[in-house]
Tab-separated table of C-alpha atoms in Angstrom:
chain	number	residue	atom	x	y	z
Z	1	UNK	CA	-3.472	3.121	26.818
Z	2	UNK	CA	-2.798	0.391	29.019
Z	3	UNK	CA	-5.736	-0.945	29.787
Z	4	UNK	CA	-6.837	-1.292	26.228
Z	5	UNK	CA	-3.222	-2.916	25.070
Z	6	UNK	CA	-5.510	-5.860	24.338
Z	7	UNK	CA	-8.440	-4.328	22.107
Z	8	UNK	CA	-5.101	-2.257	20.155
Z	9	UNK	CA	-3.527	-5.465	19.564
Z	10	UNK	CA	-6.761	-7.327	18.729
Z	11	UNK	CA	-7.538	-4.413	16.168
Z	12	UNK	CA	-4.326	-3.644	14.518
Z	13	UNK	CA	-4.514	-7.109	13.457
Z	14	UNK	CA	-7.274	-6.460	11.359
Z	15	UNK	CA	-5.174	-4.174	8.723
Z	16	UNK	CA	-2.307	-6.940	9.326
Z	17	UNK	CA	-4.325	-9.138	7.565
Z	18	UNK	CA	-6.352	-7.588	4.845
Z	19	UNK	CA	-2.519	-5.702	3.526
Z	20	UNK	CA	-0.965	-9.461	3.329
Z	21	UNK	CA	-4.539	-10.802	1.676
Z	22	UNK	CA	-3.656	-9.038	-0.805
Z	23	UNK	CA	-0.015	-7.844	-1.825
Z	24	UNK	CA	0.875	-11.527	-0.994
Z	25	UNK	CA	-0.206	-11.783	-3.916
Z	26	UNK	CA	1.547	-10.203	-6.323
Z	27	UNK	CA	4.670	-11.587	-5.709
Z	28	UNK	CA	2.826	-14.841	-7.268
Z	29	UNK	CA	1.322	-13.555	-9.870
Z	30	UNK	CA	3.426	-14.826	-13.041
Z	31	UNK	CA	3.139	-18.587	-11.680
Z	32	UNK	CA	-0.912	-17.927	-10.796
Z	33	UNK	CA	-0.526	-17.255	-14.370
Z	34	UNK	CA	1.261	-20.309	-15.601
Z	35	UNK	CA	-0.612	-22.516	-13.704
Z	36	UNK	CA	-4.588	-20.804	-14.980
Z	37	UNK	CA	-3.438	-19.953	-18.801
Z	38	UNK	CA	-4.928	-16.986	-18.390
Z	39	UNK	CA	-3.125	-13.447	-19.339
Z	40	UNK	CA	-0.635	-10.356	-17.186
Z	41	UNK	CA	-4.424	-8.057	-17.647
Z	42	UNK	CA	-6.849	-11.207	-16.248
Z	43	UNK	CA	-4.260	-12.262	-13.939
Z	44	UNK	CA	-4.536	-8.393	-12.672
Z	45	UNK	CA	-7.591	-8.844	-12.346
Z	46	UNK	CA	-7.119	-10.727	-9.626
Z	47	UNK	CA	-5.565	-8.009	-7.616
Z	48	UNK	CA	-7.984	-4.908	-9.608
Z	49	UNK	CA	-11.508	-6.547	-8.965
Z	50	UNK	CA	-10.487	-6.573	-4.678
Z	51	UNK	CA	-9.780	-2.417	-4.691
Z	52	UNK	CA	-12.567	-1.834	-7.044
Z	53	UNK	CA	-15.540	-3.451	-4.981
Z	54	UNK	CA	-13.787	-2.316	-2.122
Z	55	UNK	CA	-13.886	0.862	-3.036
Z	56	UNK	CA	-18.251	1.264	-3.544
Z	57	UNK	CA	-18.870	-0.847	-0.335
Z	58	UNK	CA	-16.329	0.742	2.639
Z	59	UNK	CA	-19.188	3.849	2.869
Z	60	UNK	CA	-21.577	1.667	2.459
Z	61	UNK	CA	-20.231	-0.467	5.779
Z	62	UNK	CA	-19.367	3.134	6.849
Z	63	UNK	CA	-22.776	4.098	7.048
Z	64	UNK	CA	-24.016	0.677	9.106
Z	65	UNK	CA	-20.895	1.558	11.085
Z	66	UNK	CA	-22.388	4.425	12.395
Z	67	UNK	CA	-25.550	3.305	13.230
Z	68	UNK	CA	-25.245	0.152	14.213
Z	69	UNK	CA	-21.947	-0.563	16.111
Z	70	UNK	CA	-18.414	-0.886	14.205
Z	71	UNK	CA	-17.929	-4.473	16.310
Z	72	UNK	CA	-20.837	-5.406	14.325
Z	73	UNK	CA	-20.236	-5.084	10.811
Z	74	UNK	CA	-15.678	-6.044	11.500
Z	75	UNK	CA	-16.943	-9.304	13.466
Z	76	UNK	CA	-19.028	-10.866	9.710
Z	77	UNK	CA	-16.869	-8.466	7.930
Z	78	UNK	CA	-13.480	-11.802	8.781
Z	79	UNK	CA	-16.314	-13.593	8.308
Z	80	UNK	CA	-16.649	-13.121	4.098
Z	81	UNK	CA	-13.337	-12.304	3.773
Z	82	UNK	CA	-12.128	-15.697	5.042
Z	83	UNK	CA	-15.165	-17.304	2.756
Z	84	UNK	CA	-13.960	-15.527	-0.310
Z	85	UNK	CA	-10.260	-16.670	0.163
Z	86	UNK	CA	-12.131	-20.093	1.069
Z	87	UNK	CA	-13.844	-20.791	-2.197
Z	88	UNK	CA	-10.123	-19.363	-3.206
Z	89	UNK	CA	-8.867	-22.072	-2.151
Z	90	UNK	CA	-11.771	-24.030	-3.403
Z	91	UNK	CA	-10.943	-23.386	-7.052
Z	92	UNK	CA	-7.397	-23.888	-6.976
Z	93	UNK	CA	-7.650	-27.035	-6.251
Z	94	UNK	CA	-10.848	-28.738	-7.669
Z	95	UNK	CA	-10.296	-26.791	-11.197
Z	96	UNK	CA	-8.367	-26.725	-13.686
Z	97	UNK	CA	-7.821	-23.217	-15.989
Z	98	UNK	CA	-10.013	-20.365	-16.498
Z	99	UNK	CA	-12.834	-21.975	-15.499
Z	100	UNK	CA	-10.887	-22.236	-11.785
Z	101	UNK	CA	-10.133	-18.274	-13.014
Z	102	UNK	CA	-13.230	-16.496	-12.680
Z	103	UNK	CA	-14.430	-18.791	-9.096
Z	104	UNK	CA	-11.104	-17.203	-7.545
Z	105	UNK	CA	-12.318	-14.164	-9.300
Z	106	UNK	CA	-15.425	-14.612	-8.049
Z	107	UNK	CA	-13.966	-15.549	-3.945
Z	108	UNK	CA	-11.731	-12.311	-4.306
Z	109	UNK	CA	-14.737	-9.895	-4.739
Z	110	UNK	CA	-16.163	-11.704	-2.058
Z	111	UNK	CA	-12.874	-10.695	-0.205
Z	112	UNK	CA	-13.288	-7.294	-1.363
Z	113	UNK	CA	-16.165	-7.172	0.592
Z	114	UNK	CA	-15.268	-8.050	3.591
Z	115	UNK	CA	-12.046	-6.025	3.802
Z	116	UNK	CA	-14.722	-3.271	3.473
Z	117	UNK	CA	-16.139	-3.902	6.521
Z	118	UNK	CA	-13.028	-4.511	8.472
Z	119	UNK	CA	-9.565	-2.565	8.105
Z	120	UNK	CA	-11.855	0.827	6.966
Z	121	UNK	CA	-13.826	0.869	10.742
Z	122	UNK	CA	-11.238	-0.191	12.500
Z	123	UNK	CA	-10.166	3.450	12.579
Z	124	UNK	CA	-13.067	5.306	13.622
Z	125	UNK	CA	-12.505	2.441	16.255
Z	126	UNK	CA	-9.767	3.421	17.427
Z	127	UNK	CA	-11.097	8.144	17.943
Z	128	UNK	CA	-14.052	5.480	19.609
Z	129	UNK	CA	-12.115	3.321	22.308
Z	130	UNK	CA	-9.724	6.717	23.313
Z	131	UNK	CA	-11.739	9.268	24.936
Z	132	UNK	CA	-7.944	11.642	24.840
Z	133	UNK	CA	-6.446	12.581	22.064
Z	134	UNK	CA	-3.299	11.836	22.353
Z	135	UNK	CA	-4.212	8.176	23.738
Z	136	UNK	CA	-6.347	8.415	19.955
Z	137	UNK	CA	-3.288	9.727	18.249
Z	138	UNK	CA	-0.743	7.497	19.599
Z	139	UNK	CA	-3.238	4.147	18.503
Z	140	UNK	CA	-3.563	5.224	15.025
Z	141	UNK	CA	-0.165	5.280	15.013
Z	142	UNK	CA	0.260	2.151	15.569
Z	143	UNK	CA	-2.906	0.610	13.260
Z	144	UNK	CA	-0.981	2.490	10.832
Z	145	UNK	CA	1.940	0.767	12.177
Z	146	UNK	CA	0.487	-2.752	11.484
Z	147	UNK	CA	-1.018	-1.783	7.760
Z	148	UNK	CA	2.410	-0.703	7.153
Z	149	UNK	CA	3.932	-3.623	8.602
Z	150	UNK	CA	1.160	-6.673	6.261
Z	151	UNK	CA	3.377	-4.292	3.075
Z	152	UNK	CA	6.942	-5.418	4.208
Z	153	UNK	CA	6.296	-8.848	5.054
Z	154	UNK	CA	3.851	-9.629	2.026
Z	155	UNK	CA	6.632	-9.724	-0.754
Z	156	UNK	CA	8.297	-12.373	1.190
Z	157	UNK	CA	6.465	-13.813	3.175
Z	158	UNK	CA	3.390	-14.296	-0.799
Z	159	UNK	CA	7.431	-15.449	-2.333
Z	160	UNK	CA	8.053	-18.028	-0.012
Z	161	UNK	CA	4.815	-19.619	0.415
Z	162	UNK	CA	4.204	-19.699	-3.683
Z	163	UNK	CA	7.267	-21.740	-3.506
Z	164	UNK	CA	5.471	-24.223	-1.937
Z	165	UNK	CA	2.806	-24.312	-3.268
Z	166	UNK	CA	1.092	-21.533	-5.814
Z	167	UNK	CA	-1.972	-21.201	-4.387
Z	168	UNK	CA	-0.893	-21.138	-0.389
Z	169	UNK	CA	-1.445	-17.528	0.213
Z	170	UNK	CA	-4.835	-18.397	-0.374
Z	171	UNK	CA	-5.217	-20.542	1.978
Z	172	UNK	CA	-2.627	-18.241	4.303
Z	173	UNK	CA	-6.125	-16.038	4.748
Z	174	UNK	CA	-8.739	-17.767	6.066
Z	175	UNK	CA	-6.670	-18.870	9.153
Z	176	UNK	CA	-5.841	-15.506	9.805
Z	177	UNK	CA	-9.006	-14.156	9.583
Z	178	UNK	CA	-10.580	-16.771	12.134
Z	179	UNK	CA	-7.421	-15.674	14.349
Z	180	UNK	CA	-8.379	-12.109	13.992
Z	181	UNK	CA	-12.420	-13.306	14.561
Z	182	UNK	CA	-11.228	-14.866	17.844
Z	183	UNK	CA	-9.173	-12.086	19.137
Z	184	UNK	CA	-11.937	-9.183	18.300
Z	185	UNK	CA	-13.833	-10.912	20.066
Z	186	UNK	CA	-12.682	-11.664	23.242
Z	187	UNK	CA	-10.316	-8.835	23.496
Z	188	UNK	CA	-12.528	-5.489	22.185
Z	189	UNK	CA	-15.187	-4.320	24.045
Z	190	UNK	CA	-17.910	-1.556	22.359
Z	191	UNK	CA	-17.325	1.841	23.757
Z	192	UNK	CA	-19.808	2.388	26.031
Z	193	UNK	CA	-21.579	5.809	24.643
Z	194	UNK	CA	-21.097	4.116	21.065
Z	195	UNK	CA	-23.364	1.354	22.695
Z	196	UNK	CA	-26.732	4.121	24.058
Z	197	UNK	CA	-25.415	6.081	20.451
Z	198	UNK	CA	-28.841	6.449	18.353
Z	199	UNK	CA	-30.467	5.214	15.771
Z	200	UNK	CA	-31.028	7.491	13.170
Z	201	UNK	CA	-32.989	7.394	10.285
Z	202	UNK	CA	-30.826	7.217	6.888
Z	203	UNK	CA	-32.547	10.537	5.054
Z	204	UNK	CA	-31.385	11.677	8.945
Z	205	UNK	CA	-28.132	11.179	9.251
Z	206	UNK	CA	-27.726	11.556	5.085
Z	207	UNK	CA	-28.938	15.160	5.563
Z	208	UNK	CA	-25.680	15.342	8.971
Z	209	UNK	CA	-23.307	14.096	6.114
Z	210	UNK	CA	-23.877	17.063	4.089
Z	211	UNK	CA	-23.764	19.751	6.367
Z	212	UNK	CA	-20.234	18.380	7.507
Z	213	UNK	CA	-18.907	18.037	4.255
Z	214	UNK	CA	-20.293	20.806	4.056
Z	215	UNK	CA	-19.155	23.438	7.048
Z	216	UNK	CA	-15.831	20.879	6.931
Z	217	UNK	CA	-15.501	20.037	3.512
Z	218	UNK	CA	-12.048	22.427	2.986
Z	219	UNK	CA	-10.305	19.989	4.611
Z	220	UNK	CA	-11.663	17.485	4.172
Z	221	UNK	CA	-11.644	16.760	0.818
Z	222	UNK	CA	-7.763	17.834	0.875
Z	223	UNK	CA	-6.600	15.146	3.557
Z	224	UNK	CA	-8.716	12.504	1.298
Z	225	UNK	CA	-6.561	13.750	-1.678
Z	226	UNK	CA	-3.526	13.799	0.527
Z	227	UNK	CA	-4.249	10.412	2.015
Z	228	UNK	CA	-5.044	8.986	-1.874
Z	229	UNK	CA	-1.857	10.245	-3.033
Z	230	UNK	CA	-0.323	8.644	-0.670
Z	231	UNK	CA	-0.955	5.206	-1.702
Z	232	UNK	CA	-1.091	5.732	-4.849
Z	233	UNK	CA	3.001	7.273	-5.156
Z	234	UNK	CA	3.652	4.332	-2.680
Z	235	UNK	CA	1.877	0.884	-4.214
Z	236	UNK	CA	2.548	3.023	-7.821
Z	237	UNK	CA	6.350	2.515	-7.522
Z	238	UNK	CA	6.662	-0.078	-5.919
Z	239	UNK	CA	5.830	-1.667	-9.008
Z	240	UNK	CA	7.887	0.071	-10.549
Z	241	UNK	CA	10.548	-1.362	-8.858
Z	242	UNK	CA	9.519	-5.195	-9.168
Z	243	UNK	CA	9.407	-4.618	-12.758
Z	244	UNK	CA	12.808	-2.883	-12.900
Z	245	UNK	CA	14.390	-5.710	-9.793
Z	246	UNK	CA	12.789	-7.696	-11.827
Z	247	UNK	CA	13.918	-7.167	-15.749
Z	248	UNK	CA	17.417	-4.869	-15.325
Z	249	UNK	CA	18.651	-6.420	-11.477
Z	250	UNK	CA	17.621	-10.681	-12.446
Z	251	UNK	CA	15.597	-10.379	-9.244
Z	252	UNK	CA	13.360	-12.683	-8.492
Z	253	UNK	CA	11.433	-14.584	-5.668
Z	254	UNK	CA	12.339	-13.718	-2.022
Z	255	UNK	CA	14.751	-11.888	-3.145
Z	256	UNK	CA	12.929	-9.035	-4.315
Z	257	UNK	CA	10.948	-9.356	-1.842
Z	258	UNK	CA	13.554	-8.565	0.480
Z	259	UNK	CA	14.761	-5.167	-1.621
Z	260	UNK	CA	11.101	-4.056	-2.163
Z	261	UNK	CA	10.870	-4.961	2.007
Z	262	UNK	CA	13.435	-1.365	2.502
Z	263	UNK	CA	11.555	1.801	2.193
Z	264	UNK	CA	8.395	-0.554	3.143
Z	265	UNK	CA	10.072	-1.132	7.019
Z	266	UNK	CA	11.218	2.253	6.627
Z	267	UNK	CA	8.219	3.111	6.205
Z	268	UNK	CA	6.291	1.419	9.273
Z	269	UNK	CA	9.143	2.987	11.628
Z	270	UNK	CA	7.783	6.039	10.534
Z	271	UNK	CA	4.479	5.617	10.833
Z	272	UNK	CA	5.134	4.620	14.692
Z	273	UNK	CA	7.584	7.941	15.689
Z	274	UNK	CA	4.909	9.621	13.566
Z	275	UNK	CA	1.647	8.153	15.635
Z	276	UNK	CA	3.510	8.744	19.388
Z	277	UNK	CA	5.401	12.603	17.701
Z	278	UNK	CA	1.769	13.892	17.373
Z	279	UNK	CA	-0.351	13.218	20.886
Z	280	UNK	CA	-3.270	15.601	20.228
Z	281	UNK	CA	-1.772	18.609	18.686
Z	282	UNK	CA	-3.060	19.528	15.896
Z	283	UNK	CA	-1.193	22.600	14.744
Z	284	UNK	CA	1.800	19.596	15.237
Z	285	UNK	CA	-0.157	17.240	12.761
Z	286	UNK	CA	-0.333	19.767	10.304
Z	287	UNK	CA	3.476	20.479	9.778
Z	288	UNK	CA	4.790	16.729	10.412
Z	289	UNK	CA	2.230	16.049	7.661
Z	290	UNK	CA	3.400	19.331	5.518
Z	291	UNK	CA	6.267	17.934	5.811
Z	292	UNK	CA	6.683	15.019	4.757
Z	293	UNK	CA	4.787	15.466	2.237
Z	294	UNK	CA	7.367	18.413	1.017
Z	295	UNK	CA	9.974	14.558	1.897
Z	296	UNK	CA	8.476	12.110	-0.741
Z	297	UNK	CA	8.165	15.118	-3.213
Z	298	UNK	CA	11.687	16.200	-3.290
Z	299	UNK	CA	12.379	12.154	-2.963
Z	300	UNK	CA	10.306	11.835	-6.185
Z	301	UNK	CA	12.280	14.536	-8.000
Z	302	UNK	CA	15.560	13.730	-7.618
Z	303	UNK	CA	14.846	10.260	-8.105
Z	304	UNK	CA	13.777	10.651	-11.496
Z	305	UNK	CA	17.226	11.765	-12.080
Z	306	UNK	CA	19.124	8.680	-12.494
Z	307	UNK	CA	17.835	4.836	-12.950
Z	308	UNK	CA	20.702	3.441	-11.376
Z	309	UNK	CA	19.621	0.561	-7.695
Z	310	UNK	CA	21.381	1.893	-5.011
Z	311	UNK	CA	20.515	5.641	-6.013
Z	312	UNK	CA	16.817	4.563	-6.586
Z	313	UNK	CA	16.831	2.188	-3.520
Z	314	UNK	CA	18.202	5.395	-1.386
Z	315	UNK	CA	15.226	7.752	-2.492
Z	316	UNK	CA	12.874	5.752	-2.250
Z	317	UNK	CA	13.618	4.554	1.268
Z	318	UNK	CA	13.039	8.702	1.799
Z	319	UNK	CA	10.059	9.380	0.393
Z	320	UNK	CA	8.659	6.092	2.689
Z	321	UNK	CA	9.684	7.751	5.319
Z	322	UNK	CA	7.505	10.051	3.746
Z	323	UNK	CA	4.381	9.136	3.015
Z	324	UNK	CA	4.937	7.153	7.565
Z	325	UNK	CA	5.257	10.610	8.285
Z	326	UNK	CA	2.730	12.080	6.556
Z	327	UNK	CA	-0.262	9.016	6.972
Z	328	UNK	CA	-1.040	9.108	11.201
Z	329	UNK	CA	-1.084	12.385	11.133
Z	330	UNK	CA	-4.296	12.770	8.574
Z	331	UNK	CA	-6.173	9.634	10.390
Z	332	UNK	CA	-5.325	11.704	13.720
Z	333	UNK	CA	-6.744	15.227	11.952
Z	334	UNK	CA	-10.303	13.618	10.624
Z	335	UNK	CA	-10.916	11.110	13.598
Z	336	UNK	CA	-10.536	13.418	16.343
Z	337	UNK	CA	-12.055	16.326	14.023
Z	338	UNK	CA	-15.493	14.480	13.147
Z	339	UNK	CA	-18.155	13.648	16.381
Z	340	UNK	CA	-18.611	10.289	17.559
Z	341	UNK	CA	-21.694	9.416	15.157
Z	342	UNK	CA	-20.559	10.467	12.195
Z	343	UNK	CA	-16.842	9.226	11.945
Z	344	UNK	CA	-17.552	5.552	10.358
Z	345	UNK	CA	-18.801	7.565	7.309
Z	346	UNK	CA	-16.071	10.073	7.115
Z	347	UNK	CA	-13.444	8.664	7.926
Z	348	UNK	CA	-15.093	5.281	4.839
Z	349	UNK	CA	-14.785	8.495	2.301
Z	350	UNK	CA	-11.245	9.054	2.781
Z	351	UNK	CA	-10.295	5.163	3.138
Z	352	UNK	CA	-12.187	4.777	-0.357
Z	353	UNK	CA	-9.702	7.587	-1.290
Z	354	UNK	CA	-6.890	5.587	0.138
Z	355	UNK	CA	-8.156	2.345	-2.005
Z	356	UNK	CA	-8.391	4.411	-5.137
Z	357	UNK	CA	-4.620	5.099	-4.950
Z	358	UNK	CA	-4.384	1.488	-4.794
Z	359	UNK	CA	-6.147	0.404	-6.782
Z	360	UNK	CA	-4.617	3.016	-9.858
Z	361	UNK	CA	-1.087	3.297	-8.014
Z	362	UNK	CA	0.072	-0.071	-10.481
Z	363	UNK	CA	-1.699	1.125	-13.511
Z	364	UNK	CA	-1.220	4.368	-14.590
Z	365	UNK	CA	2.265	3.515	-13.752
Z	366	UNK	CA	2.717	0.941	-16.456
Z	367	UNK	CA	1.752	3.748	-18.513
Z	368	UNK	CA	4.287	6.270	-17.581
Z	369	UNK	CA	6.661	3.660	-17.793
Z	370	UNK	CA	6.807	3.882	-21.095
Z	371	UNK	CA	6.793	8.183	-20.853
Z	372	UNK	CA	11.084	6.974	-19.567
Z	373	UNK	CA	11.836	7.448	-16.124
Z	374	UNK	CA	11.684	11.306	-15.369
Z	375	UNK	CA	8.312	11.205	-17.245
Z	376	UNK	CA	7.592	8.320	-14.071
Z	377	UNK	CA	9.118	10.357	-11.219
Z	378	UNK	CA	8.849	14.466	-12.012
Z	379	UNK	CA	4.736	12.772	-12.231
Z	380	UNK	CA	5.165	12.015	-9.208
Z	381	UNK	CA	7.189	14.570	-6.985
Z	382	UNK	CA	4.177	16.810	-8.843
Z	383	UNK	CA	1.919	14.730	-6.548
Z	384	UNK	CA	3.328	15.043	-4.071
Z	385	UNK	CA	3.820	18.749	-4.272
Z	386	UNK	CA	0.391	19.109	-4.786
Z	387	UNK	CA	-0.581	16.956	-1.365
Z	388	UNK	CA	2.203	19.510	0.053
Z	389	UNK	CA	0.352	22.561	-0.946
Z	390	UNK	CA	-3.464	21.170	-0.038
Z	391	UNK	CA	-1.804	20.145	4.182
Z	392	UNK	CA	-0.280	23.661	3.817
Z	393	UNK	CA	-2.980	25.997	2.777
Z	394	UNK	CA	-5.936	23.612	2.866
Z	395	UNK	CA	-5.524	21.551	6.457
Z	396	UNK	CA	-6.399	23.987	8.793
Z	397	UNK	CA	-6.719	22.696	12.735
Z	398	UNK	CA	-5.588	25.652	13.743
Z	399	UNK	CA	-8.977	27.540	12.506
Z	400	UNK	CA	-10.720	24.607	12.057
Z	401	UNK	CA	-10.993	24.531	16.416
Z	402	UNK	CA	-11.302	28.321	16.565
Z	403	UNK	CA	-14.670	28.077	13.897
Z	404	UNK	CA	-16.057	25.043	16.083
Z	405	UNK	CA	-15.348	27.936	19.854
Z	406	UNK	CA	-17.277	31.028	17.490
Z	407	UNK	CA	-20.003	28.492	16.996
Z	408	UNK	CA	-20.069	26.830	20.720
Z	409	UNK	CA	-20.557	30.582	22.408
Z	410	UNK	CA	-23.061	31.487	20.091
Z	411	UNK	CA	-24.655	28.824	20.683
Z	412	UNK	CA	-24.308	29.032	24.330
Z	413	UNK	CA	-25.325	32.543	23.619
Z	414	UNK	CA	-28.348	32.205	21.878
Z	415	UNK	CA	-29.813	29.448	24.447
Z	416	UNK	CA	-28.964	32.415	27.784
Z	417	UNK	CA	-30.816	35.446	25.573
Z	418	UNK	CA	-33.734	33.407	24.952
Z	419	UNK	CA	-34.085	31.583	28.321
Z	420	UNK	CA	-33.686	35.326	28.755
Z	421	UNK	CA	-37.038	36.053	26.750
Z	422	UNK	CA	-38.673	33.076	28.910
Z	423	UNK	CA	-40.180	35.071	31.991
Z	424	UNK	CA	-41.668	38.202	30.112
Z	425	UNK	CA	-43.251	35.466	27.757
Z	426	UNK	CA	-45.773	34.388	30.314
Z	427	UNK	CA	-45.877	37.780	32.002
Z	428	UNK	CA	-48.110	38.922	29.247
Z	429	UNK	CA	-49.198	35.788	29.260
Z	430	UNK	CA	-51.065	35.922	32.420
């Protein structure tokens, strides 16, 4: 870990910047709506289009990273994200109204393409850098902490930048991407094994992915779903809390940002702690993840009984701790459970599910809010329960390890038997 501190710092800057690049815009969306004279739905598309294109592009980026290497995909992706931000700045500076809006939308689309090849590739890259699973788990915990820290500071930073200039957050994105680009170039070296890996044909590669999903699909699909549930709940709840703080409690700007940061800060601390605790113990990953889902579901259920502000903040903070416990465990299980040659593609499918949760959370919650406080949090509690059941019954690392050992033994026995028969075949040939 000590020899890779620089690389870990550089890679951790990527999820931080990608999170800031998206979440930093949420506090200023009403401001953008007024400046460009567009509707609330139109301005929400500035966030949605980023997530939708990322969902489509993430599996492609994952495959390319498996074939050509992680670093060679991350670096151009950071530049693409910076270019997208530059387009948004140019539109805001030189254009007005609906024309500026559509160009900003195009810039956000380009940013989504860049984001697909950046943060999702970091997760398998950590697995490549650290041979020891315990060190890899710690690294993944730090990556999730950086990701969550971005969520903590983004509403505060976005609100302050918006006070200076309504498109100031767009200006920050290219600057941050260039900084991260430099860090990755100078501090991150490609793992030797990855450099020497064979470049498989797409048909062969897809066949291997199909075999992996067939063999390990039960726990992989469960982890995909759990990741999606966690992001859906956290982003949905943040959207709800943001609306309530403004409409019911008259909190705006930076003050609202500080309140929103409370559950996210606890999520950040829990992610860091979880990454340090799990080590390379897959059974511990399962049970810590299960405990986190139980805490999330229970907190959501209790929150449904009252909409009083202090009550909600308290239990939503507990739900943040629950999500923080879960995510590093799921990251570690999926990274350590897949061979390096296919790790990028499989983890990219996981990242796509997380992006789906991020994209759907606010829109679905806006519909659930019409049915009342209890319907919203009852639904969230149910999703937490589903995640807990999936962790308990479908995520079975100890059985997978036993199965893997059995398969290795069978292959060894078959090889030994084949070697025993070789002399007999030669004798018959004579």
